[in-house]
mmCIF file of C-alpha atoms in Angstrom:
data_model
loop_
_atom_site.group_PDB
_atom_site.id
_atom_site.type_symbol
_atom_site.label_atom_id
_atom_site.label_comp_id
_atom_site.label_asym_id
_atom_site.label_seq_id
_atom_site.Cartn_x
_atom_site.Cartn_y
_atom_site.Cartn_z
ATOM 1 C CA GLY A 173 -54.433 -19.855 8.535
ATOM 2 C CA GLN A 174 -54.786 -17.911 6.070
ATOM 3 C CA GLN A 175 -57.202 -14.683 6.520
ATOM 4 C CA VAL A 176 -58.282 -11.293 4.562
ATOM 5 C CA MET A 177 -58.192 -8.729 6.084
ATOM 6 C CA GLN A 178 -60.826 -6.315 5.145
ATOM 7 C CA ILE A 179 -60.814 -2.395 6.542
ATOM 8 C CA PRO A 180 -61.922 -0.397 7.822
ATOM 9 C CA GLN A 181 -64.817 -3.013 10.481
ATOM 10 C CA TYR A 182 -67.224 -0.207 10.576
ATOM 11 C CA GLN A 183 -67.715 2.947 8.560
ATOM 12 C CA HIS A 184 -70.464 5.413 9.186
ATOM 13 C CA VAL A 185 -71.182 8.033 6.612
ATOM 14 C CA GLN A 186 -73.517 11.178 5.279
ATOM 15 C CA GLU A 187 -75.789 10.060 2.916
ATOM 16 C CA GLY A 188 -73.809 11.108 -0.745
ATOM 17 C CA GLU A 189 -70.515 11.220 0.906
ATOM 18 C CA ASP A 190 -68.203 7.938 -1.304
ATOM 19 C CA PHE A 191 -67.107 5.044 0.782
ATOM 20 C CA THR A 192 -63.656 2.946 0.034
ATOM 21 C CA THR A 193 -63.217 -0.763 2.179
ATOM 22 C CA TYR A 194 -59.839 -2.444 1.257
ATOM 23 C CA CYS A 195 -59.505 -5.963 1.305
ATOM 24 C CA ASN A 196 -55.949 -7.190 1.980
ATOM 25 C CA SER A 197 -54.713 -10.398 1.657
ATOM 26 C CA SER A 198 -50.809 -12.065 2.583
ATOM 27 C CA THR A 199 -50.528 -14.782 -0.300
ATOM 28 C CA THR A 200 -51.282 -14.444 -4.240
ATOM 29 C CA LEU A 201 -55.160 -14.769 -5.066
ATOM 30 C CA SER A 202 -56.428 -16.424 -8.090
ATOM 31 C CA ASN A 203 -58.708 -14.356 -8.678
ATOM 32 C CA ILE A 204 -61.527 -12.055 -6.313
ATOM 33 C CA GLN A 205 -65.322 -11.619 -5.820
ATOM 34 C CA TRP A 206 -67.746 -9.202 -3.337
ATOM 35 C CA TYR A 207 -70.565 -9.733 -1.845
ATOM 36 C CA LYS A 208 -73.221 -7.374 -0.420
ATOM 37 C CA GLN A 209 -75.401 -8.641 2.644
ATOM 38 C CA ARG A 210 -77.886 -6.165 3.336
ATOM 39 C CA PRO A 211 -79.191 -6.446 7.552
ATOM 40 C CA GLY A 212 -81.275 -9.461 8.346
ATOM 41 C CA GLY A 213 -79.931 -10.952 4.526
ATOM 42 C CA HIS A 214 -77.579 -12.801 3.255
ATOM 43 C CA PRO A 215 -74.591 -12.738 0.750
ATOM 44 C CA VAL A 216 -75.841 -11.652 -2.397
ATOM 45 C CA PHE A 217 -73.050 -11.438 -5.407
ATOM 46 C CA LEU A 218 -71.929 -8.525 -7.042
ATOM 47 C CA ILE A 219 -68.690 -8.746 -8.543
ATOM 48 C CA GLN A 220 -65.639 -11.021 -9.390
ATOM 49 C CA LEU A 221 -61.900 -9.886 -10.540
ATOM 50 C CA VAL A 222 -59.679 -12.189 -12.353
ATOM 51 C CA LYS A 223 -56.540 -10.223 -13.915
ATOM 52 C CA SER A 224 -53.986 -8.112 -11.954
ATOM 53 C CA GLY A 225 -54.904 -4.400 -12.109
ATOM 54 C CA GLU A 226 -58.648 -4.959 -13.347
ATOM 55 C CA VAL A 227 -60.680 -2.400 -12.366
ATOM 56 C CA LYS A 228 -64.378 -2.787 -12.896
ATOM 57 C CA LYS A 229 -67.615 -0.650 -12.701
ATOM 58 C CA GLN A 230 -71.038 -1.391 -12.390
ATOM 59 C CA LYS A 231 -72.784 2.485 -11.756
ATOM 60 C CA ARG A 232 -71.488 3.977 -8.783
ATOM 61 C CA LEU A 233 -69.703 0.884 -7.618
ATOM 62 C CA THR A 234 -65.961 0.347 -8.122
ATOM 63 C CA PHE A 235 -63.531 -2.519 -7.918
ATOM 64 C CA GLN A 236 -60.485 -3.036 -8.336
ATOM 65 C CA PHE A 237 -57.918 -5.526 -8.389
ATOM 66 C CA GLY A 238 -54.486 -5.092 -7.074
ATOM 67 C CA GLU A 239 -50.994 -5.583 -9.624
ATOM 68 C CA ALA A 240 -49.754 -7.571 -7.499
ATOM 69 C CA LYS A 241 -53.515 -9.968 -6.734
ATOM 70 C CA LYS A 242 -53.239 -9.573 -3.113
ATOM 71 C CA ASN A 243 -54.913 -6.390 -2.579
ATOM 72 C CA SER A 244 -58.895 -4.831 -3.594
ATOM 73 C CA SER A 245 -61.086 -2.839 -3.056
ATOM 74 C CA LEU A 246 -64.317 -1.345 -3.530
ATOM 75 C CA HIS A 247 -65.572 2.197 -3.868
ATOM 76 C CA ILE A 248 -69.089 3.738 -3.783
ATOM 77 C CA THR A 249 -69.975 6.890 -5.321
ATOM 78 C CA ALA A 250 -72.350 9.534 -3.726
ATOM 79 C CA THR A 251 -73.236 6.765 -1.122
ATOM 80 C CA GLN A 252 -77.263 6.177 -0.914
ATOM 81 C CA THR A 253 -79.033 5.157 1.676
ATOM 82 C CA THR A 254 -79.874 1.587 -0.337
ATOM 83 C CA ASP A 255 -76.035 1.168 0.207
ATOM 84 C CA VAL A 256 -76.181 0.127 3.722
ATOM 85 C CA GLY A 257 -74.743 -3.392 4.098
ATOM 86 C CA THR A 258 -72.179 -5.435 5.132
ATOM 87 C CA TYR A 259 -69.798 -5.664 2.343
ATOM 88 C CA PHE A 260 -67.392 -9.302 1.629
ATOM 89 C CA CYS A 261 -63.907 -9.447 -0.294
ATOM 90 C CA ALA A 262 -64.036 -13.528 -0.781
ATOM 91 C CA GLY A 263 -60.770 -14.811 -2.236
ATOM 92 C CA LEU A 264 -59.791 -17.737 -3.883
ATOM 93 C CA LEU A 265 -56.042 -18.812 -3.148
ATOM 94 C CA SER A 266 -53.353 -18.697 -6.311
ATOM 95 C CA TYR A 267 -52.392 -22.515 -4.386
ATOM 96 C CA ASN A 268 -55.971 -24.317 -3.766
ATOM 97 C CA THR A 269 -58.938 -22.678 -5.429
ATOM 98 C CA ASP A 270 -61.002 -25.522 -3.824
ATOM 99 C CA LYS A 271 -62.734 -23.051 -1.076
ATOM 100 C CA LEU A 272 -63.041 -19.350 -1.469
ATOM 101 C CA ILE A 273 -61.658 -17.441 1.783
ATOM 102 C CA PHE A 274 -64.082 -14.337 3.136
ATOM 103 C CA GLY A 275 -62.572 -11.246 4.423
ATOM 104 C CA THR A 276 -64.100 -9.833 7.586
ATOM 105 C CA GLY A 277 -66.622 -7.535 5.811
ATOM 106 C CA THR A 278 -66.960 -3.773 6.089
ATOM 107 C CA ARG A 279 -70.364 -2.562 7.450
ATOM 108 C CA LEU A 280 -71.130 0.450 6.403
ATOM 109 C CA GLN A 281 -73.763 2.424 7.440
ATOM 110 C CA VAL A 282 -75.792 5.574 5.241
ATOM 111 C CA PHE A 283 -77.183 8.478 7.604
ATOM 112 C CA PRO A 284 -79.929 10.464 5.364
ATOM 113 C CA ASP B 23 -83.050 -15.892 -4.013
ATOM 114 C CA GLY B 24 -80.842 -18.299 -6.607
ATOM 115 C CA GLY B 25 -83.136 -20.874 -6.009
ATOM 116 C CA ILE B 26 -81.654 -21.957 -2.339
ATOM 117 C CA THR B 27 -83.380 -22.506 0.474
ATOM 118 C CA GLN B 28 -83.177 -23.250 4.159
ATOM 119 C CA SER B 29 -85.541 -24.068 6.406
ATOM 120 C CA PRO B 30 -86.323 -23.552 9.146
ATOM 121 C CA LYS B 31 -85.383 -19.475 9.467
ATOM 122 C CA TYR B 32 -85.089 -19.566 13.272
ATOM 123 C CA LEU B 33 -84.241 -23.119 15.401
ATOM 124 C CA PHE B 34 -84.241 -22.899 19.269
ATOM 125 C CA ARG B 35 -82.307 -26.351 20.721
ATOM 126 C CA LYS B 36 -81.335 -27.466 23.568
ATOM 127 C CA GLU B 37 -77.828 -28.218 24.780
ATOM 128 C CA GLY B 38 -76.625 -31.575 24.336
ATOM 129 C CA GLN B 39 -79.035 -32.451 21.104
ATOM 130 C CA ASN B 40 -78.030 -32.689 17.625
ATOM 131 C CA VAL B 41 -79.912 -30.798 15.126
ATOM 132 C CA THR B 42 -79.881 -30.756 11.393
ATOM 133 C CA LEU B 43 -80.282 -27.637 8.920
ATOM 134 C CA SER B 44 -81.910 -27.908 5.709
ATOM 135 C CA CYS B 45 -80.851 -27.290 2.528
ATOM 136 C CA GLU B 46 -82.045 -27.472 -1.334
ATOM 137 C CA GLN B 47 -81.154 -25.964 -4.330
ATOM 138 C CA ASN B 48 -83.368 -26.163 -7.944
ATOM 139 C CA LEU B 49 -80.312 -24.805 -9.469
ATOM 140 C CA ASN B 50 -78.660 -28.023 -11.417
ATOM 141 C CA HIS B 51 -75.201 -26.367 -9.217
ATOM 142 C CA ASP B 52 -72.534 -29.239 -8.248
ATOM 143 C CA ALA B 53 -71.255 -27.402 -5.789
ATOM 144 C CA MET B 54 -72.752 -26.878 -2.087
ATOM 145 C CA TYR B 55 -71.579 -24.942 1.210
ATOM 146 C CA TRP B 56 -72.161 -24.596 3.836
ATOM 147 C CA TYR B 57 -70.407 -21.105 6.103
ATOM 148 C CA ARG B 58 -71.258 -20.056 9.578
ATOM 149 C CA GLN B 59 -71.393 -16.515 10.127
ATOM 150 C CA ASP B 60 -71.377 -15.092 13.849
ATOM 151 C CA PRO B 61 -71.701 -11.121 15.158
ATOM 152 C CA GLY B 62 -69.349 -9.387 13.780
ATOM 153 C CA GLN B 63 -67.075 -12.163 11.588
ATOM 154 C CA GLY B 64 -66.987 -13.105 7.841
ATOM 155 C CA LEU B 65 -68.439 -16.092 6.581
ATOM 156 C CA ARG B 66 -66.518 -19.238 7.953
ATOM 157 C CA LEU B 67 -66.668 -22.336 5.733
ATOM 158 C CA ILE B 68 -67.396 -25.442 7.359
ATOM 159 C CA TYR B 69 -68.009 -28.412 4.831
ATOM 160 C CA TYR B 70 -68.310 -28.068 0.896
ATOM 161 C CA SER B 71 -68.989 -30.455 -1.502
ATOM 162 C CA GLN B 72 -68.552 -30.671 -4.870
ATOM 163 C CA ILE B 73 -70.197 -33.442 -6.801
ATOM 164 C CA VAL B 74 -72.397 -36.261 -5.348
ATOM 165 C CA ASN B 75 -71.244 -38.274 -2.429
ATOM 166 C CA ASP B 76 -68.311 -36.761 -1.667
ATOM 167 C CA PHE B 77 -67.731 -33.733 0.581
ATOM 168 C CA GLN B 78 -64.773 -32.485 1.976
ATOM 169 C CA LYS B 79 -64.291 -30.039 5.439
ATOM 170 C CA GLY B 80 -63.980 -26.716 5.907
ATOM 171 C CA ASP B 81 -61.561 -24.435 8.130
ATOM 172 C CA ILE B 82 -63.881 -25.612 10.898
ATOM 173 C CA ALA B 83 -65.281 -28.717 10.453
ATOM 174 C CA GLU B 84 -65.286 -30.365 13.579
ATOM 175 C CA GLY B 85 -68.815 -30.531 15.557
ATOM 176 C CA TYR B 86 -70.555 -30.549 12.431
ATOM 177 C CA SER B 87 -71.260 -33.641 9.971
ATOM 178 C CA VAL B 88 -72.651 -33.623 6.436
ATOM 179 C CA SER B 89 -73.987 -35.674 3.534
ATOM 180 C CA ARG B 90 -74.635 -35.152 -0.113
ATOM 181 C CA GLU B 91 -77.000 -37.624 -1.325
ATOM 182 C CA LYS B 92 -78.844 -35.830 -4.207
ATOM 183 C CA LYS B 93 -77.511 -33.211 -6.443
ATOM 184 C CA GLU B 94 -80.028 -31.027 -4.456
ATOM 185 C CA SER B 95 -79.640 -31.500 -1.408
ATOM 186 C CA PHE B 96 -77.030 -30.958 1.264
ATOM 187 C CA PRO B 97 -77.419 -31.028 4.631
ATOM 188 C CA LEU B 98 -75.800 -30.129 7.823
ATOM 189 C CA THR B 99 -75.779 -31.864 11.249
ATOM 190 C CA VAL B 100 -74.806 -29.810 14.103
ATOM 191 C CA THR B 101 -73.998 -31.889 16.752
ATOM 192 C CA SER B 102 -72.980 -31.748 20.373
ATOM 193 C CA ALA B 103 -70.107 -31.776 20.259
ATOM 194 C CA GLN B 104 -69.532 -28.459 18.523
ATOM 195 C CA LYS B 105 -68.845 -26.830 21.349
ATOM 196 C CA ASN B 106 -70.542 -23.095 20.447
ATOM 197 C CA PRO B 107 -73.625 -23.673 18.491
ATOM 198 C CA THR B 108 -74.982 -20.229 17.928
ATOM 199 C CA ALA B 109 -74.635 -19.087 15.108
ATOM 200 C CA PHE B 110 -75.855 -18.003 11.849
ATOM 201 C CA TYR B 111 -75.635 -21.247 9.559
ATOM 202 C CA LEU B 112 -75.438 -20.582 5.210
ATOM 203 C CA CYS B 113 -76.024 -22.718 2.834
ATOM 204 C CA ALA B 114 -74.085 -21.408 -1.385
ATOM 205 C CA SER B 115 -74.435 -23.627 -3.983
ATOM 206 C CA SER B 116 -72.394 -22.553 -7.403
ATOM 207 C CA ILE B 117 -72.063 -24.392 -10.901
ATOM 208 C CA GLU B 118 -68.945 -26.350 -10.627
ATOM 209 C CA GLY B 119 -66.824 -24.758 -7.868
ATOM 210 C CA SER B 120 -65.315 -21.988 -6.432
ATOM 211 C CA THR B 121 -64.449 -20.529 -9.425
ATOM 212 C CA ASP B 122 -67.858 -19.257 -10.109
ATOM 213 C CA THR B 123 -70.205 -17.268 -8.155
ATOM 214 C CA GLN B 124 -72.130 -18.601 -5.514
ATOM 215 C CA TYR B 125 -75.413 -18.738 -4.386
ATOM 216 C CA PHE B 126 -76.684 -18.622 -1.093
ATOM 217 C CA GLY B 127 -79.958 -19.472 1.079
ATOM 218 C CA PRO B 128 -81.733 -16.881 3.647
ATOM 219 C CA GLY B 129 -79.644 -18.690 6.126
ATOM 220 C CA THR B 130 -80.767 -20.503 9.881
ATOM 221 C CA ARG B 131 -80.385 -18.510 13.081
ATOM 222 C CA LEU B 132 -79.937 -21.542 15.573
ATOM 223 C CA THR B 133 -79.725 -20.607 18.983
ATOM 224 C CA VAL B 134 -78.841 -23.782 21.551
ATOM 225 C CA LEU B 135 -79.961 -22.860 24.751
#
């Protein structure tokens, strides 16, 4: 079935380094949402992107939605230990807006 | 945590037994969802409901059943027909549908012995 892939699956960085996770869909998306799940916790909504080429920032986090609305990225500048967790993208298919398709997630580990 | 509660946090059952996981929300949200999360994998949709007394199968509905008799409640039953029931189960709700932010409960970790 429809899949939304994320790369990398895991990323270990030194505190202060940057981090990027990429989300790719084979099908055009109506919108894309990003969630963060801390270890042992539940996903928490970060942001939603709707427009082609849209870029949004939240402090050290920058989110982009591709021009073709098939890919997205999350970039964290100067990571901190509080950034540890798994980041999921979730896309809404343009032809079926009933349900979100969650990506496979990128697990970020930050070493102090 | 967005007003969604799931109980219990940890649940152990013997193989062959049905088990019902609770999900309650006080956010007055119309839509509710059940997801399953396995180690190293993303969330997979089991069932969802956009209004009371109506629900639809998600991508992995086999071996599960749900009901939506009240707006606030969306219990999930894991039946003995589910071949690999051990997993982390997450309930979520949104105001109207999938275009809205989903608020997740704390999850129930089910272990079948």
